[in-house]
Amino acid sequence: MRTIIIDDEPDNVELLAFQLARNCQQVEIVGRYTESTEGLEGIRSLKPTLVFLDIEMPVMNGFQLLKKTADLNFSVIFVTAYDQYAVQAFRFSALDYLLKPIDSDDLIAAVRRAENLTKINPHQLDMLRSYHPSTGVSLPDRVAMPHKGGLTFIELRQIIYCEADSNYTRFHLSNGEQYIISKTLGDVQEVLEVREFIRVHRQFMVNIHHIIRLIKGEGTYLQLTNGITVPVARQQKERLLERFGRL
């Protein structure tokens, strides 16, 4: 894999190059850049198949750099020191990332995934940019559902609830369709709980706009707009009511 590293910290570039040489023999480093403008020219002239790209850089950040490429016909692994909240955006997209300092096992896994990935989708980049702290843009009202052919962008209001299915999550939509993705409900929770969803049970997470009523009996249940009822765990009941407020 013809590979370029772009990071404004020279030590980070050299360390990543060392880790790649030691752990990823399928990688050939054809360019190392510590200035974003030079890195952009390197992409244009060397035509890599894989780019390791820092996000926070002078002159152009990683997103701005990619926006200037004529076509994104290479895989990208973002290298970031973002905090956990900001990284949620990466977790739910088909884009890959590594947190600094880079763990060798994570690096090996990311390169293996990159070998099987198609080129980056511009819509993915636009969605990811909206999470960037410097943009001041609110969280988007859609999420990207990965599938074999690429991505499907689903409006959050269409999602009634999410259901855990082993290491997968099943999304139930208002039009009756279902999507299954290879992420746990815990992964999904990290992305959606800041966007008007709430985990009410180890197996279920619901869109609060699709809740009609809370039903008490032998247990506690929520009736949703599609007529389905889902259980509410005892320890989640008060948290749910706090989210709404009670008269």
XYZ file of C-alpha atoms in Angstrom:
247
model
C 0.000 0.000 0.000
C 1.567 3.270 -1.149
C 1.295 5.406 1.968
C 1.732 9.058 2.933
C 1.964 10.432 6.479
C 0.888 14.042 7.106
C 1.342 15.440 10.630
C 2.686 18.812 11.711
C 4.712 17.195 14.538
C 7.955 15.674 13.111
C 8.313 13.291 16.066
C 4.839 11.907 15.409
C 5.694 11.329 11.748
C 8.890 9.453 12.590
C 7.252 7.371 15.318
C 4.378 6.347 13.057
C 6.821 5.479 10.266
C 8.787 3.307 12.711
C 5.632 1.542 13.900
C 4.527 0.879 10.328
C 7.930 -0.512 9.332
C 7.926 -2.848 12.329
C 4.300 -3.998 12.234
C 2.828 -3.490 8.743
C 5.047 -4.940 6.037
C 2.366 -4.379 3.390
C 2.822 -0.603 3.769
C 5.330 1.320 1.638
C 5.837 4.877 2.887
C 6.289 7.075 -0.190
C 5.973 10.463 1.517
C 6.309 12.121 4.932
C 5.093 15.673 5.446
C 4.938 18.073 8.381
C 3.201 20.882 6.463
C -0.345 20.475 5.227
C 0.267 22.333 1.947
C 3.194 20.064 1.090
C 1.141 17.050 2.105
C -1.586 18.081 -0.328
C 0.954 18.321 -3.155
C 2.296 14.924 -2.132
C -1.165 13.388 -2.472
C -1.573 14.923 -5.917
C 1.826 13.842 -7.224
C 2.432 10.500 -5.528
C -1.146 9.175 -5.738
C -1.104 7.070 -2.545
C -3.571 4.305 -1.746
C -3.501 5.150 1.983
C -3.015 8.438 3.857
C -2.402 8.853 7.592
C -3.723 12.345 8.268
C -3.485 14.523 11.352
C -6.566 16.688 11.956
C -5.231 19.710 13.839
C -2.591 21.384 11.668
C -1.623 24.977 10.815
C -2.776 26.557 7.516
C -5.168 23.684 6.711
C -6.645 21.107 9.059
C -7.125 17.559 7.839
C -10.701 18.139 6.690
C -9.776 21.248 4.695
C -6.901 19.385 3.062
C -9.133 16.557 1.884
C -11.641 19.071 0.543
C -8.945 20.311 -1.840
C -8.193 16.930 -3.393
C -9.734 16.489 -6.827
C -11.045 13.037 -5.979
C -10.701 10.990 -2.816
C -9.554 7.734 -4.413
C -7.545 6.568 -1.426
C -8.215 5.281 2.067
C -7.767 7.673 4.993
C -6.832 6.901 8.585
C -7.213 10.022 10.716
C -4.697 10.487 13.505
C -6.158 12.557 16.309
C -5.745 13.618 19.905
C -9.479 14.373 20.179
C -11.260 13.670 23.417
C -13.721 10.793 23.664
C -16.809 12.864 22.889
C -15.442 14.147 19.585
C -14.292 10.677 18.558
C -17.907 9.443 18.630
C -18.338 10.837 15.130
C -15.640 8.506 13.816
C -17.090 5.491 15.603
C -20.382 5.759 13.788
C -18.981 6.436 10.329
C -17.109 4.149 7.992
C -14.012 6.306 8.471
C -11.138 5.057 10.568
C -9.082 6.865 13.185
C -6.229 6.343 15.606
C -5.859 8.137 18.907
C -2.477 9.570 19.879
C -0.323 8.045 21.254
C -0.888 5.288 18.716
C -1.178 1.745 20.011
C 0.552 -0.803 17.759
C -2.336 -3.283 17.875
C -4.786 -0.540 16.884
C -2.466 0.467 14.039
C -2.273 -3.084 12.685
C -6.056 -3.438 12.801
C -6.606 -0.072 11.076
C -4.234 -0.936 8.230
C -5.931 -4.292 7.723
C -9.306 -2.553 7.500
C -7.891 -0.011 5.059
C -6.820 -2.831 2.740
C -10.468 -3.779 2.307
C -11.993 -0.298 2.175
C -13.110 1.553 -0.904
C -12.305 5.236 -1.300
C -13.659 7.786 1.143
C -17.146 9.129 0.440
C -17.388 12.970 0.353
C -20.677 12.769 2.278
C -18.841 11.017 5.103
C -16.337 13.845 5.213
C -19.069 16.492 5.335
C -20.795 14.690 8.194
C -17.540 14.310 10.104
C -16.630 17.984 9.626
C -19.857 18.985 11.339
C -18.526 17.479 14.586
C -15.315 19.456 14.471
C -15.158 21.788 17.504
C -13.948 24.794 15.479
C -16.921 24.803 13.116
C -19.550 25.746 15.674
C -22.020 23.571 13.764
C -24.660 21.655 15.690
C -24.881 17.894 15.451
C -26.394 16.781 12.128
C -29.946 15.431 12.027
C -28.911 12.315 10.105
C -26.650 9.344 10.699
C -24.762 7.238 8.171
C -25.725 3.565 8.093
C -22.938 1.480 6.544
C -23.826 -1.309 4.153
C -21.993 -3.348 1.509
C -22.623 -0.807 -1.221
C -21.555 2.237 0.799
C -23.666 4.357 3.137
C -27.321 5.193 3.627
C -28.076 8.485 5.361
C -31.064 8.172 7.692
C -32.870 11.057 9.353
C -32.899 10.656 13.126
C -36.646 11.314 13.301
C -37.198 8.190 11.191
C -35.561 5.940 13.793
C -38.147 4.738 16.331
C -35.883 2.493 18.361
C -32.652 0.494 18.280
C -32.408 -3.111 19.404
C -29.332 -5.045 20.488
C -28.748 -8.224 18.496
C -25.597 -9.838 19.894
C -22.681 -7.788 18.479
C -25.011 -6.059 16.023
C -27.662 -3.347 16.355
C -31.002 -3.396 14.557
C -32.595 -0.028 13.707
C -36.403 0.065 13.415
C -37.648 2.897 11.204
C -41.010 4.648 11.003
C -41.588 3.344 7.443
C -41.276 -0.258 8.633
C -37.762 -0.773 7.281
C -34.945 -2.195 9.387
C -31.194 -1.701 9.194
C -28.627 -3.925 10.867
C -25.088 -2.682 11.468
C -22.089 -4.466 12.933
C -21.806 -2.251 16.014
C -22.964 -2.993 19.532
C -25.793 -1.044 21.117
C -23.180 0.425 23.468
C -21.332 1.927 20.494
C -24.589 3.300 19.111
C -25.519 4.702 22.515
C -22.363 6.829 22.647
C -23.393 8.535 19.420
C -27.156 8.838 19.833
C -27.703 9.627 23.525
C -26.564 13.198 22.911
C -29.190 13.433 20.175
C -32.554 12.770 21.868
C -32.256 9.006 22.238
C -32.163 7.201 25.562
C -31.107 3.692 26.579
C -34.024 2.246 28.553
C -32.961 -1.396 28.718
C -29.856 -3.464 28.037
C -31.500 -4.457 24.737
C -33.299 -1.264 23.714
C -32.651 2.401 23.004
C -35.554 4.637 21.956
C -36.098 7.952 20.221
C -37.826 10.118 22.834
C -40.001 11.710 20.122
C -41.568 8.325 19.387
C -42.630 7.572 22.967
C -46.423 7.718 23.468
C -46.906 6.475 27.008
C -45.327 4.664 29.911
C -47.255 1.580 31.068
C -46.956 0.085 34.547
C -47.927 -3.468 35.393
C -45.824 -6.441 36.322
C -43.055 -4.431 34.743
C -42.647 -1.016 33.153
C -43.014 -0.604 29.394
C -42.979 2.153 26.792
C -45.514 2.249 23.995
C -44.000 3.679 20.816
C -45.554 5.324 17.780
C -45.385 2.115 15.726
C -47.472 0.256 18.330
C -44.539 -1.703 19.713
C -43.901 -1.843 23.468
C -40.389 -2.119 24.873
C -39.409 -2.845 28.484
C -37.848 -0.257 30.766
C -35.222 -1.504 33.206
C -35.874 -0.540 36.833
C -32.651 1.451 37.120
C -33.467 3.381 33.917
C -36.990 4.465 34.858
C -36.035 7.533 36.905
C -33.483 8.550 34.329
C -36.184 8.398 31.669
C -38.598 10.517 33.699
C -35.889 13.071 34.437
C -35.346 13.429 30.705
C -38.981 14.460 30.210
C -39.902 16.162 33.456
C -42.968 15.105 35.391
C -46.148 17.073 36.251
